[in-house]
Amino acid sequence: QCYHCIFYAEDFFSFFYLTICSASGTKTNSFFERSCCEGRPELVNLLRRAISARDMFGNFAASAVLSSVRLASRHTSRYIPLGVGSKRYQHNSAIQAVTPGATGDSLELTWKDGNHSSFHAIWLRDHCMCDACYHPVTKQRRLGLPSLPTTPRIHRVSQADGHLRVEWAGAGDSSHVSQFDVPWLQAHDYASHARARRCDAAVAENELRHFWSASEVAEAPPDVAYDRVMSEERGVYEWMENLWRYGFSFVSGVPASPDATRELAQRITFLRDTMYGAFWDFSADLAHSDGAYTNLDLGSHTDTTYFSDAAGLQMFHCLHFKGTGGESVLVDGMKVAGDLRREEPQHFDILSRAEVPAQYLDPERGIDMKTVGRNITVDPSTNIITQIRCNNDDRAPLSTLAPNDVPAYYEALRAFDARLRAPENEYVFRLEPRRLVIFDNWRVLHGRHEYTGERRLCGAYHNRDDVISRWRVLRNRFARQDTWWK
């Protein structure tokens, strides 16, 4: 582990810890101290070149790539945050100087790495963590806005044992004292350099994803054993890491029963209840006004595009099948969107900014679901693709675009659809009893070929926010012990 930064054990730096370092004879601590602390473009390119060399020609080639570049030895302060509740903050958080503003309305900190941060007095007062202002058990604020001083003033500041003690002045606040952990302040710093660092962390987290084509996953798709998931939290962690990295995972050895499938789904978090129910057990009986309840061909799509918050995960388990056809299809929508962005940017542009409507209508059951959303959602701060929302069957009348955008939108949608249907992007397999599949509905599109005969499936949705929360908790617990590459 590098002593100057925090990193996920599964990221590509750890890949080097396990492979490249040993191959090149570089000492691990020395390697990380020299190279792991800042995501500089030249370093990232070097690492990627070495990974490619290793994959193609072995460790010796990777060593040659590494030895061809002399890495700088300066230590920096890059880190990947693991959640507010985690103690794994950046190690190099020492303060070189503390300078209160002349009128007590701010506090300037100079860090030992040379960066400067200015905290407004009202921000510090609002974030006071004393028991009167912040509940130590519920982790919720107790200080309401009416009680927050309008113009708090800093009276005195002192520093000891990694804490910053702030004494307040002003009407009704003269006896109040706030104490801040210095690593906590740095983790929540809102200076421009700190916000840029957090964007870097999000990019690094996204680097853990593997965007795949069909041939890449067909030979050895991600899979975990049912017994391992059900018996220990580490098994759930491995399962969810598959979901983050590949966007889907199989679970093998599942008893072919609804009860066992439901219990497995609940190992992640509680199920999402919708008009389909919290857990489905269905066949081609048109019990709902949805193509999934037929035996017709279903093109690749994401589910619940008519919800403002689309389902996060979706699980399917085939309990019984006697017939022909019915192969399932998965497509890495984020990979395809990335290809579109690189090769046909004009199409990517309109699909990532046009708000288009979707609907689910079932008048007999009193359901009228309608919302708008983008086919491709991009995080404006990091430029990372965060969601694919694409379902041709649930598209509503297109009345949300400016007239000049209509032809361009249809051209772009057709281009995106053609890429999604390309054989090289469609991973085709057959769902069978005792082996279920679960996938990220914000990333991976799913479909099904037409079939004849009898087919019984069960499954469920999960909320994305609850899934990400569970993943982060497990990652905080296990990420420094395990690694993807063994």
Coordinates of C-alpha atoms in Angstrom, one line a residue:
Q1 CA 0.0 0.0 0.0
C2 CA 1.2 3.5 -0.8
Y3 CA 1.7 5.7 2.2
H4 CA 0.8 8.8 0.3
C5 CA -2.6 8.0 -1.1
I6 CA -5.7 5.8 -0.7
F7 CA -6.7 3.6 -3.6
Y8 CA -9.0 0.7 -4.4
A9 CA -7.2 -2.7 -4.3
E10 CA -9.0 -3.6 -7.5
D11 CA -7.9 -0.7 -9.6
F12 CA -5.1 -0.9 -12.2
F13 CA -2.5 0.2 -9.7
S14 CA -3.1 -2.9 -7.7
F15 CA -2.9 -4.8 -11.0
F16 CA 0.7 -3.6 -11.2
Y17 CA 1.3 -4.5 -7.6
L18 CA 0.4 -8.1 -8.3
T19 CA 1.9 -8.5 -11.8
I20 CA 4.2 -5.8 -13.1
C21 CA 6.1 -5.0 -10.0
S22 CA 7.0 -8.7 -9.4
A23 CA 7.9 -9.1 -13.0
S24 CA 10.2 -6.1 -13.1
G25 CA 11.8 -6.7 -9.7
T26 CA 10.6 -3.3 -8.4
K27 CA 9.9 -3.1 -4.7
T28 CA 6.2 -2.5 -4.1
N29 CA 6.4 0.4 -1.7
S30 CA 9.0 2.1 -3.8
F31 CA 6.9 1.6 -6.9
F32 CA 3.8 3.1 -5.4
E33 CA 5.7 6.0 -3.7
R34 CA 7.1 6.8 -7.1
S35 CA 4.1 6.3 -9.3
C36 CA 0.7 5.7 -7.6
C37 CA -0.2 9.1 -6.2
E38 CA -1.4 11.2 -9.0
G39 CA -3.4 10.3 -12.2
R40 CA -1.2 12.3 -14.5
P41 CA -1.9 11.5 -18.2
E42 CA 1.6 10.3 -18.9
L43 CA 1.4 7.9 -16.0
V44 CA -2.0 6.6 -17.0
N45 CA -0.8 6.1 -20.5
L46 CA 2.3 4.2 -19.3
L47 CA 0.2 1.9 -17.1
R48 CA -2.2 1.2 -20.0
R49 CA 0.7 0.5 -22.3
A50 CA 2.3 -1.9 -19.8
I51 CA -1.1 -3.7 -19.3
S52 CA -1.5 -4.2 -23.0
A53 CA 2.1 -5.4 -23.3
R54 CA 1.6 -7.9 -20.5
D55 CA -1.7 -9.2 -22.0
M56 CA -0.2 -9.7 -25.4
F57 CA 3.4 -10.7 -24.7
G58 CA 3.7 -11.5 -21.0
N59 CA 5.4 -9.9 -17.9
F60 CA 8.7 -9.4 -19.6
A61 CA 7.2 -7.0 -22.1
A62 CA 5.4 -5.2 -19.4
S63 CA 8.7 -4.8 -17.5
A64 CA 10.3 -3.4 -20.7
V65 CA 7.6 -0.7 -21.0
L66 CA 8.0 0.3 -17.3
S67 CA 11.8 0.5 -17.5
S68 CA 11.6 2.7 -20.6
V69 CA 10.2 5.6 -18.6
R70 CA 11.8 7.3 -15.5
L71 CA 8.9 8.1 -13.2
A72 CA 9.0 11.2 -11.1
S73 CA 9.5 10.8 -7.3
R74 CA 7.4 13.7 -6.0
H75 CA 4.5 12.8 -3.7
T76 CA 1.1 14.2 -4.4
S77 CA -2.3 14.1 -2.7
R78 CA -4.6 12.1 -5.0
Y79 CA -7.1 9.8 -3.3
I80 CA -10.2 7.9 -4.1
P81 CA -12.9 8.7 -1.4
L82 CA -14.6 5.6 -0.1
G83 CA -17.6 7.2 1.5
V84 CA -18.2 9.9 4.1
G85 CA -18.4 7.3 6.9
S86 CA -15.1 5.7 6.1
K87 CA -11.9 6.5 8.0
R88 CA -9.9 5.9 4.8
Y89 CA -9.2 9.5 4.0
Q90 CA -6.1 10.8 2.4
H91 CA -3.0 10.3 4.6
N92 CA -1.1 13.5 3.6
S93 CA -3.6 15.9 5.3
A94 CA -1.2 17.9 7.5
I95 CA -1.8 21.7 7.7
Q96 CA 1.2 24.0 7.3
A97 CA -0.6 27.2 8.2
V98 CA -3.9 28.4 9.6
T99 CA -5.0 32.0 8.9
P100 CA -8.3 33.3 10.1
G101 CA -9.8 36.1 7.9
A102 CA -9.4 39.7 9.2
T103 CA -13.1 39.9 10.1
G104 CA -13.5 36.3 11.2
D105 CA -15.7 35.5 8.3
S106 CA -13.4 32.8 6.8
L107 CA -10.5 30.5 7.5
E108 CA -7.6 30.0 5.2
L109 CA -5.7 26.7 5.4
T110 CA -2.3 26.0 3.7
W111 CA -1.7 22.4 3.2
K112 CA 1.8 20.8 3.3
D113 CA 1.5 20.0 -0.4
G114 CA 1.3 23.7 -1.1
N115 CA -2.4 23.9 -1.9
H116 CA -4.6 26.6 -0.3
S117 CA -8.2 26.2 0.9
S118 CA -10.6 28.9 2.1
F119 CA -13.6 27.9 4.3
H120 CA -16.4 30.4 4.9
A121 CA -17.3 30.8 8.5
I122 CA -20.9 30.0 7.8
W123 CA -19.9 26.8 6.1
L124 CA -17.8 25.7 9.2
R125 CA -20.5 26.7 11.6
D126 CA -23.1 24.8 9.6
H127 CA -20.9 21.7 9.6
C128 CA -20.2 21.7 13.3
M129 CA -20.1 18.1 14.5
C130 CA -20.7 18.6 18.2
D131 CA -23.5 16.6 19.8
A132 CA -25.7 19.7 19.9
C133 CA -25.4 20.3 16.2
Y134 CA -25.0 16.7 14.8
H135 CA -26.5 13.5 16.1
P136 CA -23.6 11.0 16.7
V137 CA -25.9 8.0 16.2
T138 CA -28.2 8.9 13.3
K139 CA -25.5 11.0 11.5
Q140 CA -28.1 13.7 10.9
R141 CA -28.0 17.4 11.5
R142 CA -29.6 18.7 14.6
L143 CA -28.9 22.4 13.9
G144 CA -31.8 23.9 12.0
L145 CA -31.4 26.8 9.7
P146 CA -33.3 29.2 12.0
S147 CA -30.7 28.4 14.7
L148 CA -27.7 28.8 12.3
P149 CA -26.2 32.3 12.9
T150 CA -26.6 34.5 9.9
T151 CA -23.1 36.0 10.2
P152 CA -21.0 33.7 12.4
R153 CA -17.6 35.0 13.3
I154 CA -14.5 33.0 14.1
H155 CA -13.0 34.2 17.4
R156 CA -10.0 31.8 17.9
V157 CA -8.5 28.8 16.1
S158 CA -6.1 26.2 17.5
Q159 CA -4.8 22.9 16.1
A160 CA -3.8 19.7 18.0
D161 CA -3.7 15.9 17.4
G162 CA -5.1 16.1 13.9
H163 CA -8.0 18.3 14.9
L164 CA -8.9 22.0 14.2
R165 CA -10.7 23.7 17.1
V166 CA -12.8 26.8 16.3
E167 CA -14.2 29.1 18.9
W168 CA -17.0 31.2 17.8
A169 CA -18.0 34.9 18.6
G170 CA -21.2 36.8 18.1
A171 CA -24.7 37.0 19.6
G172 CA -25.9 33.7 20.9
D173 CA -22.8 31.9 19.7
S174 CA -20.0 33.2 21.9
S175 CA -19.7 30.0 24.0
H176 CA -19.9 27.6 21.1
V177 CA -16.9 25.5 20.1
S178 CA -16.5 23.3 16.9
Q179 CA -13.9 20.7 16.4
F180 CA -13.1 19.3 12.9
D181 CA -10.9 16.3 12.0
V182 CA -8.3 17.7 9.6
P183 CA -8.7 14.7 7.2
W184 CA -12.5 15.3 7.2
L185 CA -11.9 18.9 6.2
Q186 CA -9.7 17.9 3.4
A187 CA -12.1 15.2 2.2
H188 CA -14.9 17.8 2.0
D189 CA -12.9 20.8 0.8
Y190 CA -14.7 22.8 -1.8
A191 CA -11.6 24.6 -3.2
S192 CA -11.2 24.2 -7.0
H193 CA -8.2 21.9 -6.6
A194 CA -10.2 19.6 -4.2
R195 CA -13.2 19.5 -6.5
A196 CA -11.0 18.6 -9.4
R197 CA -9.5 15.8 -7.3
R198 CA -12.9 14.4 -6.6
C199 CA -13.6 14.4 -10.4
D200 CA -10.4 12.5 -10.8
A201 CA -11.6 10.0 -8.2
A202 CA -14.8 9.5 -10.1
V203 CA -12.9 8.9 -13.3
A204 CA -10.7 6.4 -11.6
E205 CA -13.7 4.6 -10.3
N206 CA -15.1 4.4 -13.8
E207 CA -11.8 3.0 -14.9
L208 CA -12.7 -0.1 -12.9
R209 CA -15.4 -0.9 -15.4
H210 CA -14.7 -3.2 -18.3
F211 CA -16.7 -2.2 -21.4
W212 CA -17.1 -5.4 -23.4
S213 CA -18.1 -6.8 -26.8
A214 CA -19.8 -10.1 -27.1
S215 CA -16.7 -12.2 -27.9
E216 CA -15.0 -10.9 -24.8
V217 CA -17.5 -12.2 -22.4
A218 CA -18.9 -15.2 -24.2
E219 CA -15.9 -17.5 -23.4
A220 CA -15.8 -16.7 -19.7
P221 CA -18.7 -14.6 -18.5
P222 CA -18.7 -13.3 -14.9
D223 CA -20.2 -15.8 -12.5
V224 CA -20.4 -16.5 -8.8
A225 CA -21.5 -19.5 -6.9
Y226 CA -24.9 -19.4 -5.2
D227 CA -23.6 -21.1 -2.0
R228 CA -20.9 -18.5 -1.6
V229 CA -23.2 -15.6 -2.0
M230 CA -25.7 -17.0 0.5
S231 CA -23.1 -18.0 3.1
E232 CA -20.9 -15.0 3.4
E233 CA -20.7 -11.3 2.7
R234 CA -17.5 -11.7 0.7
G235 CA -19.5 -13.6 -1.8
V236 CA -22.0 -10.7 -2.1
Y237 CA -19.1 -8.4 -2.6
E238 CA -17.6 -10.5 -5.4
W239 CA -21.1 -10.6 -7.0
M240 CA -21.5 -6.9 -6.8
E241 CA -18.0 -6.2 -8.1
N242 CA -18.9 -8.3 -11.2
L243 CA -21.9 -6.0 -11.6
W244 CA -19.9 -2.9 -11.4
R245 CA -17.1 -4.1 -13.7
Y246 CA -19.1 -5.9 -16.4
G247 CA -22.6 -4.6 -15.8
F248 CA -24.0 -8.2 -15.3
S249 CA -23.2 -11.5 -13.6
F250 CA -24.5 -15.0 -13.5
V251 CA -25.1 -16.9 -10.3
S252 CA -24.7 -20.7 -10.6
G253 CA -26.2 -23.4 -8.5
V254 CA -29.4 -21.6 -7.6
P255 CA -32.3 -23.9 -6.6
A256 CA -34.9 -23.6 -9.3
S257 CA -37.6 -22.2 -7.1
P258 CA -39.2 -18.7 -6.6
D259 CA -38.4 -18.7 -2.9
A260 CA -34.7 -19.4 -3.4
T261 CA -34.5 -16.8 -6.1
R262 CA -36.2 -14.2 -3.9
E263 CA -33.9 -14.9 -1.0
L264 CA -30.9 -14.5 -3.3
A265 CA -32.1 -11.2 -4.7
Q266 CA -32.6 -9.9 -1.1
R267 CA -28.9 -10.6 -0.4
I268 CA -28.1 -7.4 -2.2
T269 CA -30.9 -5.2 -0.8
F270 CA -34.7 -5.0 -0.6
L271 CA -36.7 -5.5 -3.8
R272 CA -38.4 -2.7 -5.7
D273 CA -42.1 -2.9 -5.8
T274 CA -43.8 -1.7 -9.0
M275 CA -47.1 -2.4 -10.8
Y276 CA -45.5 -5.8 -11.7
G277 CA -45.1 -6.6 -8.0
A278 CA -41.9 -6.8 -5.9
F279 CA -41.1 -10.3 -7.2
W280 CA -42.4 -11.7 -10.5
D281 CA -43.2 -15.3 -11.4
F282 CA -44.5 -15.3 -14.9
S283 CA -45.0 -16.9 -18.3
A284 CA -46.4 -15.8 -21.7
D285 CA -49.9 -15.1 -20.3
L286 CA -50.2 -11.4 -20.9
A287 CA -50.8 -10.8 -17.2
H288 CA -49.5 -7.3 -17.8
S289 CA -49.5 -5.0 -20.8
D290 CA -45.8 -5.7 -21.6
G291 CA -44.0 -7.6 -24.3
A292 CA -42.2 -9.7 -21.6
Y293 CA -45.4 -11.4 -21.0
T294 CA -45.6 -12.8 -24.5
N295 CA -43.4 -15.2 -26.5
L296 CA -42.6 -12.6 -29.2
D297 CA -39.1 -11.4 -30.1
L298 CA -38.0 -8.6 -27.8
G299 CA -35.3 -6.2 -29.1
S300 CA -32.6 -5.1 -26.7
H301 CA -33.8 -2.5 -24.4
T302 CA -33.6 -1.1 -20.9
D303 CA -36.6 -1.4 -18.6
T304 CA -38.8 1.2 -16.9
T305 CA -37.8 4.1 -19.1
Y306 CA -41.3 5.5 -18.2
F307 CA -40.1 5.9 -14.5
S308 CA -38.3 9.1 -13.6
D309 CA -35.9 6.8 -11.6
A310 CA -35.5 3.7 -13.8
A311 CA -34.9 0.4 -12.0
G312 CA -31.2 -0.1 -11.1
L313 CA -30.8 -3.9 -11.3
Q314 CA -32.9 -6.5 -12.9
M315 CA -32.8 -10.3 -12.3
F316 CA -34.1 -13.2 -14.3
H317 CA -34.2 -16.9 -13.4
C318 CA -35.6 -19.4 -15.8
L319 CA -37.5 -22.0 -13.7
H320 CA -38.7 -24.1 -16.5
F321 CA -38.4 -24.2 -20.3
K322 CA -39.6 -26.8 -22.8
G323 CA -39.6 -25.6 -26.3
T324 CA -37.4 -23.9 -29.0
G325 CA -35.8 -20.5 -29.3
G326 CA -36.0 -18.0 -26.5
E327 CA -32.3 -17.2 -26.3
S328 CA -31.5 -14.1 -24.2
V329 CA -29.4 -11.2 -25.3
L330 CA -27.2 -8.7 -23.4
V331 CA -25.6 -5.6 -24.8
D332 CA -23.1 -3.3 -23.1
G333 CA -25.0 0.0 -23.8
M334 CA -22.2 2.1 -22.3
K335 CA -19.6 0.5 -24.5
V336 CA -21.8 1.1 -27.6
A337 CA -22.5 4.7 -26.6
G338 CA -18.8 5.2 -26.1
D339 CA -18.2 3.9 -29.7
L340 CA -20.9 6.3 -31.0
R341 CA -19.3 9.2 -29.1
R342 CA -15.9 8.5 -30.7
E343 CA -17.0 7.6 -34.2
E344 CA -20.2 9.6 -34.8
P345 CA -20.1 12.5 -32.3
Q346 CA -22.9 14.4 -33.9
H347 CA -25.3 11.5 -33.2
F348 CA -24.0 11.1 -29.6
D349 CA -24.5 14.8 -29.1
I350 CA -28.2 14.9 -29.8
L351 CA -28.9 11.6 -28.0
S352 CA -27.2 13.0 -24.9
R353 CA -29.2 16.2 -24.8
A354 CA -32.6 15.5 -26.2
E355 CA -35.3 14.9 -23.7
V356 CA -37.6 12.2 -25.1
P357 CA -40.9 10.8 -23.7
A358 CA -41.7 7.3 -22.6
Q359 CA -44.9 5.8 -21.4
Y360 CA -46.6 2.7 -19.9
L361 CA -50.4 2.7 -20.3
D362 CA -52.8 0.1 -18.8
P363 CA -56.2 1.8 -18.5
E364 CA -58.0 -1.2 -17.2
R365 CA -55.6 -1.3 -14.2
G366 CA -55.6 2.5 -13.8
I367 CA -52.0 3.0 -14.8
D368 CA -50.8 6.0 -16.8
M369 CA -47.0 6.3 -16.5
K370 CA -45.2 9.0 -18.4
T371 CA -41.9 10.7 -18.1
V372 CA -39.1 12.2 -20.2
G373 CA -35.4 11.4 -20.2
R374 CA -32.3 11.3 -22.4
N375 CA -31.2 8.2 -24.3
I376 CA -27.7 8.7 -23.0
T377 CA -27.0 10.6 -19.8
V378 CA -23.5 12.2 -19.3
D379 CA -22.2 13.6 -16.0
P380 CA -21.3 17.2 -16.8
S381 CA -18.5 17.4 -14.3
T382 CA -16.6 14.3 -15.4
N383 CA -17.9 13.7 -18.9
I384 CA -18.6 10.1 -17.9
I385 CA -21.6 8.2 -19.4
T386 CA -23.8 7.4 -16.4
Q387 CA -27.0 6.0 -17.9
I388 CA -28.5 4.4 -21.0
R389 CA -32.3 4.8 -21.3
C390 CA -33.4 3.1 -24.5
N391 CA -36.7 1.2 -25.1
N392 CA -38.2 1.4 -28.6
D393 CA -41.5 -0.3 -27.5
D394 CA -42.1 2.2 -24.7
R395 CA -41.3 5.4 -26.7
A396 CA -44.2 7.9 -26.4
P397 CA -45.3 10.4 -29.1
L398 CA -42.2 12.6 -29.8
S399 CA -43.5 16.0 -28.9
T400 CA -40.6 17.4 -26.9
L401 CA -38.0 18.3 -29.5
A402 CA -37.6 21.5 -31.4
P403 CA -38.6 21.1 -35.1
N404 CA -35.1 21.5 -36.3
D405 CA -33.9 18.6 -34.1
V406 CA -36.4 16.0 -35.2
P407 CA -34.7 14.8 -38.4
A408 CA -31.3 14.7 -36.7
Y409 CA -32.7 12.8 -33.7
Y410 CA -34.2 10.1 -35.8
E411 CA -31.0 9.7 -37.7
A412 CA -29.0 9.5 -34.5
L413 CA -31.5 7.0 -32.9
R414 CA -31.3 4.8 -36.0
A415 CA -27.5 4.8 -35.9
F416 CA -27.4 4.0 -32.2
D417 CA -30.0 1.2 -32.7
A418 CA -27.9 -0.3 -35.5
R419 CA -24.9 -0.5 -33.3
L420 CA -26.9 -2.1 -30.4
R421 CA -28.1 -4.8 -32.9
A422 CA -24.7 -5.5 -34.4
P423 CA -23.7 -9.1 -33.8
E424 CA -20.4 -8.2 -32.3
N425 CA -22.2 -6.3 -29.5
E426 CA -24.9 -8.9 -28.7
Y427 CA -24.0 -11.6 -26.2
V428 CA -26.4 -14.4 -26.8
F429 CA -27.0 -17.2 -24.3
R430 CA -29.8 -19.4 -23.0
L431 CA -31.3 -18.9 -19.6
E432 CA -31.5 -22.2 -17.8
P433 CA -32.8 -23.4 -14.4
R434 CA -30.3 -23.1 -11.6
R435 CA -28.3 -20.3 -13.3
L436 CA -29.8 -16.8 -13.1
V437 CA -28.5 -13.5 -14.6
I438 CA -28.6 -10.1 -13.0
F439 CA -27.6 -6.9 -14.8
D440 CA -27.3 -3.1 -14.4
N441 CA -30.4 -1.7 -16.1
W442 CA -28.6 1.7 -16.3
R443 CA -25.9 0.2 -18.5
V444 CA -26.8 -3.2 -20.1
L445 CA -29.7 -3.7 -22.5
H446 CA -31.4 -7.0 -22.6
G447 CA -33.6 -8.8 -25.1
R448 CA -35.0 -12.2 -26.0
H449 CA -35.5 -14.2 -29.2
E450 CA -39.0 -15.4 -30.1
Y451 CA -39.8 -18.9 -28.7
T452 CA -42.3 -21.7 -28.8
G453 CA -43.3 -24.0 -26.0
E454 CA -43.5 -23.5 -22.2
R455 CA -41.3 -21.0 -20.4
R456 CA -41.5 -19.9 -16.7
L457 CA -39.4 -17.1 -15.3
C458 CA -39.1 -15.2 -12.0
G459 CA -37.2 -12.1 -11.1
A460 CA -37.1 -8.7 -9.5
Y461 CA -35.9 -5.1 -9.6
H462 CA -33.6 -3.3 -7.2
N463 CA -33.4 0.5 -6.7
R464 CA -30.1 1.8 -8.0
D465 CA -29.3 4.1 -5.0
D466 CA -29.7 1.2 -2.5
V467 CA -27.5 -1.0 -4.7
I468 CA -24.7 1.5 -4.9
S469 CA -25.0 2.1 -1.1
R470 CA -24.6 -1.7 -0.5
W471 CA -21.7 -1.9 -3.0
R472 CA -19.8 1.0 -1.3
V473 CA -20.2 -0.5 2.2
L474 CA -18.9 -3.9 1.0
R475 CA -16.1 -2.2 -0.9
N476 CA -15.0 -0.3 2.2
R477 CA -14.9 -3.6 4.0
F478 CA -13.2 -5.8 1.5
A479 CA -11.5 -3.7 -1.2
R480 CA -8.1 -3.6 0.6
Q481 CA -8.0 -7.3 1.2
D482 CA -8.9 -8.7 -2.3
T483 CA -8.0 -8.0 -5.9
W484 CA -9.5 -8.7 -9.2
W485 CA -6.4 -10.2 -10.6
K486 CA -5.2 -13.2 -8.8

